[in-house]
Every structure is written in C-alpha cells, then in structure tokens.
Coordinates of C-alpha atoms and ligand atoms in Angstrom, one line a residue:
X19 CA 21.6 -3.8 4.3
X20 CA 22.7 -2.8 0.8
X21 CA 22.5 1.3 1.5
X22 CA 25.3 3.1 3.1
X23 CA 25.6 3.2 7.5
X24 CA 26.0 6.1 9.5
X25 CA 28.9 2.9 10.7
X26 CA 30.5 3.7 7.3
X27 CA 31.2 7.3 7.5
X28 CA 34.3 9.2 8.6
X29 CA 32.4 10.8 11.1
X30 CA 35.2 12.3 12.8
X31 CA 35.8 16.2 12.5
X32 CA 33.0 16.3 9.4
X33 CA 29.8 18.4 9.6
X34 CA 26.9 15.9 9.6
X35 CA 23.4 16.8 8.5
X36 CA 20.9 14.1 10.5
X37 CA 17.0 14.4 9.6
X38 CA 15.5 13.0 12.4
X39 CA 11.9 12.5 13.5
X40 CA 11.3 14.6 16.6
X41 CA 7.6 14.7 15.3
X42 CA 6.2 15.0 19.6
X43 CA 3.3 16.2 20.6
X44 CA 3.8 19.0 22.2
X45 CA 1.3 20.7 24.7
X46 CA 1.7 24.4 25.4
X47 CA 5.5 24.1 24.7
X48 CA 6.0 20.8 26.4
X49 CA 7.3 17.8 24.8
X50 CA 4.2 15.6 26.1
X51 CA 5.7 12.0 24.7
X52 CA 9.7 11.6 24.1
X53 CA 9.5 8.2 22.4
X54 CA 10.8 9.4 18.6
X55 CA 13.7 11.7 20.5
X56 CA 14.3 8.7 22.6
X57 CA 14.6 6.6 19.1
X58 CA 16.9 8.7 17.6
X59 CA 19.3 8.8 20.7
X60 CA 21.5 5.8 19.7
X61 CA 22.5 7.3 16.1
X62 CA 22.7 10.9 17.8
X63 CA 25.0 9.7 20.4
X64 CA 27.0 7.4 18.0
X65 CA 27.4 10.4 15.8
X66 CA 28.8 13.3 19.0
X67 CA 31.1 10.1 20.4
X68 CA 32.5 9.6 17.1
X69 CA 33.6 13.2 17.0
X70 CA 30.4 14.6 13.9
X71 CA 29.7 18.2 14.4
X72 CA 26.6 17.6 14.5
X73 CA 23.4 19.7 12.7
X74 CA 20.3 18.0 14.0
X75 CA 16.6 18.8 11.6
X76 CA 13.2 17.7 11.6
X77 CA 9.6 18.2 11.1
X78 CA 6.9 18.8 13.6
X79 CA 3.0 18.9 12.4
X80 CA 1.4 20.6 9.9
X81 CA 2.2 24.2 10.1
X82 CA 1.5 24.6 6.1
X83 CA 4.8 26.1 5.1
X84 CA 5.1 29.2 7.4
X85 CA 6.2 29.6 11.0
X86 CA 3.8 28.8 13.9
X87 CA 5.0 29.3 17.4
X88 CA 3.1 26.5 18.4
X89 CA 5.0 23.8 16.3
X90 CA 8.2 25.2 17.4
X91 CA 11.1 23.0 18.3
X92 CA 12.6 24.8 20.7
X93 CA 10.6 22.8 23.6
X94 CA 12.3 19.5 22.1
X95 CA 16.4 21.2 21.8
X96 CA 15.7 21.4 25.8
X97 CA 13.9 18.2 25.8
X98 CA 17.0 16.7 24.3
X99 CA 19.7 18.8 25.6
X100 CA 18.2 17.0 29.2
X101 CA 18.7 13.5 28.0
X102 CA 22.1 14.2 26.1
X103 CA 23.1 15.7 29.8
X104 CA 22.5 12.5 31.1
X105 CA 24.4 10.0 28.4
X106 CA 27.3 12.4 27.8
X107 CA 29.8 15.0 29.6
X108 CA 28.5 18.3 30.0
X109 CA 29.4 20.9 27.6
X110 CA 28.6 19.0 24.8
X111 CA 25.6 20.5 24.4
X112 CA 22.4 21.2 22.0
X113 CA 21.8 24.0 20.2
X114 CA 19.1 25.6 18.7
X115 CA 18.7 27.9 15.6
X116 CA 15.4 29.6 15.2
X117 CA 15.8 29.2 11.1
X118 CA 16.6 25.7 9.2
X119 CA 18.3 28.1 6.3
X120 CA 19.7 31.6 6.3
X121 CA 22.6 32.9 7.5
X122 CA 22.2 32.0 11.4
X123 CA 21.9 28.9 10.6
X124 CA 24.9 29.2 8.7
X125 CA 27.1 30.8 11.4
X126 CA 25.7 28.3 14.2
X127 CA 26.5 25.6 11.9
X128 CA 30.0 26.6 11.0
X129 CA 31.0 27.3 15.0
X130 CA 30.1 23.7 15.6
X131 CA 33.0 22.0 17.5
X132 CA 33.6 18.3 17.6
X133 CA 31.0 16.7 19.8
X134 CA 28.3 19.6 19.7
X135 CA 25.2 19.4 18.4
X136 CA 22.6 22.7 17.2
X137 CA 19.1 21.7 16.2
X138 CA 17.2 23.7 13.5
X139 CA 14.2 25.2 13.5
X140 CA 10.7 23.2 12.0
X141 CA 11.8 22.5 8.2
X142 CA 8.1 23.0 7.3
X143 CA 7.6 26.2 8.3
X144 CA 9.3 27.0 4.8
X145 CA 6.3 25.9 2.1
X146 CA 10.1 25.1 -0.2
X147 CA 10.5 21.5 2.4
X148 CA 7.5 19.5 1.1
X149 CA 7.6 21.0 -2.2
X150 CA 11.0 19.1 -2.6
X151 CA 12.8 22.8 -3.9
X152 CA 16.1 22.2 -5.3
X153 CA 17.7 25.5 -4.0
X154 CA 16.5 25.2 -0.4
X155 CA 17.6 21.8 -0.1
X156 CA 21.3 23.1 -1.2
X157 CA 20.9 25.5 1.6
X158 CA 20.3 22.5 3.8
X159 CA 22.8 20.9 2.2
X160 CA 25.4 24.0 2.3
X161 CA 25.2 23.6 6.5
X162 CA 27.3 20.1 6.7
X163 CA 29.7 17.7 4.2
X164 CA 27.2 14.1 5.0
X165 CA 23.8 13.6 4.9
X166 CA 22.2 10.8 7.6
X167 CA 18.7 10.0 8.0
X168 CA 17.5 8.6 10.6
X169 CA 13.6 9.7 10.1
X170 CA 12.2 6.3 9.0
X171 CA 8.8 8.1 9.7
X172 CA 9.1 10.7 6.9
X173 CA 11.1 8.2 4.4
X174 CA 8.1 7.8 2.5
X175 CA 7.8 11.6 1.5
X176 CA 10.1 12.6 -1.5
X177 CA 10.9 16.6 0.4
X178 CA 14.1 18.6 0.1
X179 CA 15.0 17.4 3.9
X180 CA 14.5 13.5 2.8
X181 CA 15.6 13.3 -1.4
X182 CA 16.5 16.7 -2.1
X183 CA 19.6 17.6 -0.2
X184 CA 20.8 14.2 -0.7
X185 CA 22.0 15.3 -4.5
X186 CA 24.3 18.0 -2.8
X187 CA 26.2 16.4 -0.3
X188 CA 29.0 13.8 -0.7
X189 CA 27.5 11.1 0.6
X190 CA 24.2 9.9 2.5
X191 CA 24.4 7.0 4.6
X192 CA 21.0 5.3 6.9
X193 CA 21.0 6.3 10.8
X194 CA 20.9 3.5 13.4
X195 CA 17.1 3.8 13.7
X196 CA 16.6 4.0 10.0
X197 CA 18.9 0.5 9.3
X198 CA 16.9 -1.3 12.2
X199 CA 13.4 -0.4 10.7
X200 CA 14.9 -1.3 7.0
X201 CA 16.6 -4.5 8.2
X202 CA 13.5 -6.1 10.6
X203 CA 10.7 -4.9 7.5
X204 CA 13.4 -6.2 4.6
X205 CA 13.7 -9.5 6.3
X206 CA 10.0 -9.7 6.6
X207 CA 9.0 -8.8 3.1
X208 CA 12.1 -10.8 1.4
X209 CA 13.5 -13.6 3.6
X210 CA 11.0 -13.8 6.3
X211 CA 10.9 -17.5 8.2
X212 CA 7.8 -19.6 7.8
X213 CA 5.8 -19.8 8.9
X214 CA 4.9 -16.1 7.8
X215 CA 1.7 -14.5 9.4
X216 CA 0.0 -11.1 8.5
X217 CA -2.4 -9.4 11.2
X218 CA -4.2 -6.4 9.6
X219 CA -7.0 -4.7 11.4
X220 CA -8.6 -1.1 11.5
X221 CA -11.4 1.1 9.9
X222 CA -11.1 0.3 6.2
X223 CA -10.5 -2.1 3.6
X224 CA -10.0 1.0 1.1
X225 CA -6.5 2.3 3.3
X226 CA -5.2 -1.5 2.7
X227 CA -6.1 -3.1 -0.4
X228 CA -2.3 -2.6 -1.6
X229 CA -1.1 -4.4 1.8
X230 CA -3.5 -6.9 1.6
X231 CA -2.7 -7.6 -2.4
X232 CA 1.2 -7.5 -1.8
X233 CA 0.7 -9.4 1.6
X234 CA -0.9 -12.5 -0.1
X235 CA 2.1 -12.6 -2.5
X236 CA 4.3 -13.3 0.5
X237 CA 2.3 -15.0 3.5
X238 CA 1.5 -18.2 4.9
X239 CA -1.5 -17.0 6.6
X240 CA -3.6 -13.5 6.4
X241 CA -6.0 -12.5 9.7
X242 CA -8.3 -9.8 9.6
X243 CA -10.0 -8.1 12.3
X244 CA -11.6 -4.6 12.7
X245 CA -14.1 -2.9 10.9
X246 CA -12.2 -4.7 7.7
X247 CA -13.5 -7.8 8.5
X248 CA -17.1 -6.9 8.0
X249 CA -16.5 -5.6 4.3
X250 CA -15.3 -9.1 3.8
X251 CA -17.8 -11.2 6.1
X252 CA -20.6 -9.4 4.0
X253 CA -19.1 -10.5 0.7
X254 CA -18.5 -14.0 2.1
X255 CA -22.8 -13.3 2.1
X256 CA -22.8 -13.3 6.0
X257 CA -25.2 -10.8 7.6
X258 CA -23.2 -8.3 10.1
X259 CA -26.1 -6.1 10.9
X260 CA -25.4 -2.2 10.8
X261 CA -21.4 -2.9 11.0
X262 CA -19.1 -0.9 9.4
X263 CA -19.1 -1.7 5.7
X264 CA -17.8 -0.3 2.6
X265 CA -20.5 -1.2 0.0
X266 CA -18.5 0.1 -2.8
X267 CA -15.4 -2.3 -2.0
X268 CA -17.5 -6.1 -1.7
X269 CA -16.5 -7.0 -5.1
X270 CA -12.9 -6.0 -4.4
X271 CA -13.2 -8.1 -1.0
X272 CA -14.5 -11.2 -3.0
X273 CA -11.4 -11.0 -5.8
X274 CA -8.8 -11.1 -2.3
X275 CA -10.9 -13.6 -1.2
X276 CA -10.3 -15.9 -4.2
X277 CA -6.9 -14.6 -4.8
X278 CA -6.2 -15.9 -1.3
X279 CA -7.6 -18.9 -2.4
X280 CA -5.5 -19.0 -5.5
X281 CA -2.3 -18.7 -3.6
X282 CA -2.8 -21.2 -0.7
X283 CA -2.8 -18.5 1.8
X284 CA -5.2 -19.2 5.0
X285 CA -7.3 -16.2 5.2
X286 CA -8.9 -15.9 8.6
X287 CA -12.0 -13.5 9.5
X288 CA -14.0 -13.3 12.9
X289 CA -16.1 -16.3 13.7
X290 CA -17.8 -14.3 17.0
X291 CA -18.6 -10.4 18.0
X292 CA -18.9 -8.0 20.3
X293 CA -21.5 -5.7 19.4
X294 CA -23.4 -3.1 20.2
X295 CA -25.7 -0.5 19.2
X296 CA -23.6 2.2 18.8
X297 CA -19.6 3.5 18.7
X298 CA -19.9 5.1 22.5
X299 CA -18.3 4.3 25.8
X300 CA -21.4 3.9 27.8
X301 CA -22.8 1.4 25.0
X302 CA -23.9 -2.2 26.2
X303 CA -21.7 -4.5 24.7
X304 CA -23.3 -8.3 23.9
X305 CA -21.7 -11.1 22.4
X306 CA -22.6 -12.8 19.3
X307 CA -21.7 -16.7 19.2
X308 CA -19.9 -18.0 16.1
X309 CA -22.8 -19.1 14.0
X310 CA -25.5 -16.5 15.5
X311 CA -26.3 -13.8 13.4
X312 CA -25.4 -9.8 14.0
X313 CA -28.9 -8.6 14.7
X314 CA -29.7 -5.9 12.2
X315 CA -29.8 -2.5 14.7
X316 CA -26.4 -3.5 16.0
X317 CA -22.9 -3.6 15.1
X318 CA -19.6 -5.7 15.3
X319 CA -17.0 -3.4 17.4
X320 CA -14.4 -6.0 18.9
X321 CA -13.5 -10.0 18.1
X322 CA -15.1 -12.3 20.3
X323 CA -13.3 -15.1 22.7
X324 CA -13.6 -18.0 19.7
X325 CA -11.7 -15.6 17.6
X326 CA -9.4 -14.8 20.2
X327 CA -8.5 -18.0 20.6
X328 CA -8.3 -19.0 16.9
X329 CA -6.3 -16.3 16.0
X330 CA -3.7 -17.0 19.0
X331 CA -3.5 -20.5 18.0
X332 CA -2.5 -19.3 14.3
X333 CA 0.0 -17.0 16.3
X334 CA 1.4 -19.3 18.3
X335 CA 2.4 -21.1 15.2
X336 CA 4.1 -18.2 13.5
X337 CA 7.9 -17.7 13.1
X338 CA 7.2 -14.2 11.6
X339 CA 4.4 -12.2 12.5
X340 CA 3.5 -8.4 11.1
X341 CA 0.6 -6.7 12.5
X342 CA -0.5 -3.4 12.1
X343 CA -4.4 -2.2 12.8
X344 CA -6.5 -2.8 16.1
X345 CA -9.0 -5.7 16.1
X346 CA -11.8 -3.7 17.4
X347 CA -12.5 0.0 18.8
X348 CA -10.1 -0.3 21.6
X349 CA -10.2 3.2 22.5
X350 CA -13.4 2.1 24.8
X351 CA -13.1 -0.2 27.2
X352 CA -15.1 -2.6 26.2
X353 CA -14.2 -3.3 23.1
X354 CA -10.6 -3.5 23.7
X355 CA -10.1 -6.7 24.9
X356 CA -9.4 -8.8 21.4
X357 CA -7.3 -6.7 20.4
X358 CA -5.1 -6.8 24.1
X359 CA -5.1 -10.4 23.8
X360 CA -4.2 -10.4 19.9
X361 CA -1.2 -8.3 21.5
X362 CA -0.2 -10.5 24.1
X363 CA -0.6 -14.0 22.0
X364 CA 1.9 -12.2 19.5
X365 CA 4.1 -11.4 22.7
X366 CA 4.0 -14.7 23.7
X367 CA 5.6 -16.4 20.9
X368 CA 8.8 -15.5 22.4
X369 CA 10.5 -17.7 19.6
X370 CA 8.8 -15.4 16.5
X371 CA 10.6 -12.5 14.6
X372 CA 7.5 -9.8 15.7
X373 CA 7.0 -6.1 13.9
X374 CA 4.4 -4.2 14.9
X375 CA 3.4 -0.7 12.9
X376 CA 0.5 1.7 13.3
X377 CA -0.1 3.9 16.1
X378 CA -3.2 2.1 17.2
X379 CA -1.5 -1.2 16.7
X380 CA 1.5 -0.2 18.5
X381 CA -0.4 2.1 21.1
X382 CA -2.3 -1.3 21.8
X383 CA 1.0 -3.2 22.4
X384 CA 1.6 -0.4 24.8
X385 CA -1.2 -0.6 26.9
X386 CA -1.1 -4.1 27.0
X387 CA 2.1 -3.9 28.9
X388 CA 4.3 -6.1 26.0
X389 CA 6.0 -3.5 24.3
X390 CA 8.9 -4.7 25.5
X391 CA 8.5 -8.3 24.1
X392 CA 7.9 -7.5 20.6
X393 CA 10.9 -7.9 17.9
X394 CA 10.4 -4.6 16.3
X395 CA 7.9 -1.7 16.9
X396 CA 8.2 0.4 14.0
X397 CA 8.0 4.3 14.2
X398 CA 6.5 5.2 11.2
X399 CA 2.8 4.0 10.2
X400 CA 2.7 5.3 6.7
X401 CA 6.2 4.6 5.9
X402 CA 5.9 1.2 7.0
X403 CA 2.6 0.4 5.5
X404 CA 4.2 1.4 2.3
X405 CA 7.0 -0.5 2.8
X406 CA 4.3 -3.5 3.2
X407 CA 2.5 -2.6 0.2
X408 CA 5.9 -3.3 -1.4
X409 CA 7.2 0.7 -2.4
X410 CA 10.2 1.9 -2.3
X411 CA 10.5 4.8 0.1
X412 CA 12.0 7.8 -1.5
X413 CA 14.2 8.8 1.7
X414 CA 15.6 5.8 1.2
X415 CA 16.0 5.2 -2.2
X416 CA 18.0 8.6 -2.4
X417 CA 20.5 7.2 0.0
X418 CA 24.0 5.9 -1.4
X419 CA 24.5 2.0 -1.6
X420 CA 27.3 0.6 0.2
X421 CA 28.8 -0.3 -2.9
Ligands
AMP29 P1 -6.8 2.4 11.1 O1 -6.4 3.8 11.3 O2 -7.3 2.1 9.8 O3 -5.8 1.4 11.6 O4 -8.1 2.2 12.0 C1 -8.1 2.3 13.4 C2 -9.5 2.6 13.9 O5 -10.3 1.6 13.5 C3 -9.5 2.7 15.4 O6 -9.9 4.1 15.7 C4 -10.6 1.8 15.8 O7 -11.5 2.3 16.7 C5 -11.4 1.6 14.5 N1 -12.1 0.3 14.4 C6 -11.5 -1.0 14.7 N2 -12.5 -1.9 14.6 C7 -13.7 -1.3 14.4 C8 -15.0 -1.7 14.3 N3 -15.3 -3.0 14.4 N4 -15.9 -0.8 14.0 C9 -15.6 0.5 13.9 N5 -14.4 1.0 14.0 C10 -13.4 0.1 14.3

C-alpha cells in the first residue's frame, strides 16, 4: 500500500489521534451490535501495546450538529472498556470525555499515560465536523502529535475528523482496518486475478450506474440481480409485469448493455422468477420458468433455481469475485433464497479472492452462516461503492504516502 501504516509510526510515548468507526446501533443506551468496535480492535490494541497514548474519536448517527443524548458514546467507552479488559491488563483503561474539543478534552488528553486510551464524545454533535471547519479540526488536532484512521466507513466524507485535521498534525498514517479494506478493494480494482466477476444486486439502477460503468472497464463477467435486473430485462424488450422498473433509466440500461457488448464482458440477467403480487411477507410466491412470461399483475421479487444455478456456475469459475446488493427482497422469507445461495456459491469457491460490501449484501452473507468464508467483508457500503465506482476517498487521499 503506497499511504503511510499505523506499522510506520513511532508509536511509543506519542499522543495518537485514531478516527474510528464506532457507528453501533444503540438501543436505549446499549450497544445492540459490536461488529465495527470489534473491527477496530486490532489497530486499537496494536496502538496501547506499542506504548500510543491513545485519543479514540468517532461518529455515531445523525444528530445534525448538536448534542443528543441518545447518540451518545458513552454506552460504547463501556462497551469497549469490557473487551479491552479482556485482551489487555487491567488498568489500562478507556476513557471518556463528554466533549470532542474544549478544554476537558484537553486536560483528559494531556493526562494520558502510555497504554491508556480516553474516547471523545460524538464529533457530530458540533455542526463544525461535516462542515470540514479548519479551526475545529486544529482543536482535534491540538489533542495528539499523529493522526490514524482507521474509519474506512467515513473515508468517503471530506469532514474535519477525516481531511481536516490531517493538515495539522505531523503525520497521518492508515489503521490496520483501513490498510486491509484498501489493500483487498486496490487489488480488486487494479491487479485483480481472472477471471474477475462483478455481482451487483439491489433496488436501483440509478444508485449504480457509476459501478456498473467503471465495473465493465475492469471485469470478465458482470451479474445482475435484484430489482436492477428488471430495468434492464425491460430494455432487452422482455415483459416483467408490474416489477420494479425505472422507466426513466431504459435507455441508459440499453447503452451498458451494448457497452458490455463493446468490451467483451459477459453480462448476465435472470432467466427465471419468483414473483408475486405484492412486496409483503404473507404474499404467495410462484415461480416463473425461464422463457414464461411475468404475468402483468405480478412482480419479480427473488431469482429463480435456473438462475441460481447459472450464476453459481459463473461463480465457481471466478478467481475474484465482488458482490455488493441482495438478489431479491430477502428480508421475507420467501424471497430470500437466491440470494442465500448466491452467498453460499461465492463461499464455496474456497480458491477465489471474495469482497463482499453493502449491508444487505453482507447481512445476507451473515445469515447464510458463511461470513466466515468470505475473503473480505467490507465495513463501509458507501465508501466501498465509491471505491468501486473508481473515486478516490478523501480520508484517504489526505493521508501521507509512505514515501
Ligand atoms: P440496495 O440498498 O440498493 O442494495 O437495495 C437493497 C434493497 O433492494 C433490499 O431492501 C431489497 O429488498 C430490495 N430488492 C431486491 N430485489 C428486489 C426486487 N426484485 N424487487 C423489489 N425490491 C428488491
């Protein structure tokens, strides 16, 4: 990786500012899912064993730039002060400061020892964080001498926590988390091994007609599932009954369609259906065989088994496979089932390089019971969906290069 490592950094001793992504849901002040703290552990632990005082800071919701009790981060500094308990010797414990800026957070800051860690308060409940202000990101910056970010998940958003501060510090370096995500979606998008498959599924062609269009620059092959697929069955001139389409994008569909063409790339759509009359649970779900038509009052809400099994045999042939979007509305039961078995066909190809992004995509994965056998599961949709359009992400632009 050309930008600078939390590995690289005289960690020892030094004050060390690390934005993180403790973005949890929280329900009535309980952390309700510890996956990101769980993420961040190996570069917060690296950082406290290699002596950092460490200053811990991160976003949680919305709460529009003032302070809401209910996005309070206090719930996740005991969260994480009980897994830190765990890894490392009592007494080196978390803090927490009930500002990101001012002068507690000053004095907490400066009373760090070696090995001690004080979490700040929700950088967004000050309206100065998104808006990318210069002199509140020098406050942030004023608390510690290096700058780490290990918040993948927010790299896409140019704020004083993630580009600001990083013009007042002496050096800014990727966290542990940050150089796996940029190492396993680099490799994809530069160097990937062929040959290179794309899986895109979800609600609309409109959120990703700049994947799709930077994807077919790079891939071997291309599947579409999901609502997507019907925007682009219609233009093909098939009839998909009352499924989701966006009218307004056809024409758009039919230029990928021939740019796929253009470049070689296999472009694959659904050849069968589940459908039914409606987007409810209690819904009777029928199939429609490849080369039966979507009757008109219903509409296409999963793959059906022919697509199953001609997208599995496509995966089974990949040596890099990115996925990101469900293949059908696997919230409900029923219309889960292609996109479990997309999940488990990509598991299966134990020999592939496999990154998976997207809550659904990755919630899917989940569920299916094969997290564990998938290369990469990345922790930030939009940041990695920008990363596939082919953006540079300005948290990580603003980081130093190793050089
Ligand atoms: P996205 O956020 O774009 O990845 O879209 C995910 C959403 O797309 C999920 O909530 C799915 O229920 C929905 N979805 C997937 N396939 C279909 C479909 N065939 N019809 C309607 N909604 C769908």
């Amino acid at each position: 990786m050309s930008k600078l490592s939390i590995r690289d950094l005289p960690l020892n001793d030094h004050r060390v500012f690390m934005r993180v992504d403790f973005n949890v849901p929280l329900d009535e002040g309980r952390v309700m899912d510890d996956t990101r703290i769980r993420e961040t552990m190996p570069s917060i632990e690296y950082a406290l064993r290699h002596g950092a005082r460490l200053i811990l800071a991160s976003h949680l919701g919305r709460p529009k730039g003032k302070p809401n009790p209910k996005m309070s981060l206090k719930p996740v500094a005991e969260r994480l002060r009980m897994m830190l308990d765990r890894e490392l010797a009592p007494g080196e414990n978390v803090g927490f400061c009930p500002d990101c800026v001012g002068v507690e957070a000053e004095e907490m800051a400066g009373k760090l020892e070696k090995g001690q860690s004080l979490l700040l308060e929700n950088l967004r409940f000050h309206a100065e964080e998104e808006a990318n202000d210069e002199k509140f990101a020098k406050q942030l910056a004023n608390l510690a001498d290096y700058y780490v970010n290990d918040a993948f998940g927010a790299a896409h958003r140019a704020h004083a926590s993630t580009v600001g501060i990083t013009n007042f510090v002496e050096r800014s370096a990727a966290g542990l988390l940050m150089e796996k995500e940029l190492e396993y979606l680099g490799r994809a998008m530069e160097h990937p091994e062929k040959p290179f498959l794309a899986i895109l599924g979800g609600a609309k062609v409109s959120d990703k007609i700049a994947v799709i269009q930077n994807l077919l620059t790079k891939v071997d092959t291309l599947i579409i599932g999901g609502a997507m697929a019907y925007t682009f069955l219609k233009a093909q001139g098939t009839q998909v009954g009352k499924s989701r389409v966006e009218e307004d994008k056809l024409d758009l569909a039919r230029e990928i369609l021939e740019q796929a063409k253009a470049r070689q790339v296999k472009f694959l759509l659904p050849v069968d259906h589940i459908v039914a009359d409606r987007i409810e649970g209690n819904a009777k779900p029928q199939a429609v065989s490849a080369g039966q038509v979507i009757p008109s009052n219903l509409m296409g809400l999963d793959i059906g088994p022919a697509t199953v099994d001609l997208f599995s045999e496509e995966i089974s042939r990949a040596a890099t496979i990115v996925w990101n979007g469900p293949m059908g509305v696997f919230e409900i039961p029923s219309f889960a089932k292609g996109t479990f078995k997309v999940a488990r066909a990509v598991a299966e190809n134990a020999g592939s390089t496999s990154i998976v992004g997207g809550g659904d995509s990755v919630s899917a994965v989940t569920a299916a019971g094969v997290a564990d056998r998938i290369s990469h599961i990345s922790t930030g949709g939009g940041a990695s969906l920008e990363f596939l359009e082919g953006k540079k992400l300005p948290g990580v632009e603003a980081l130093n290069s190793k050089r």
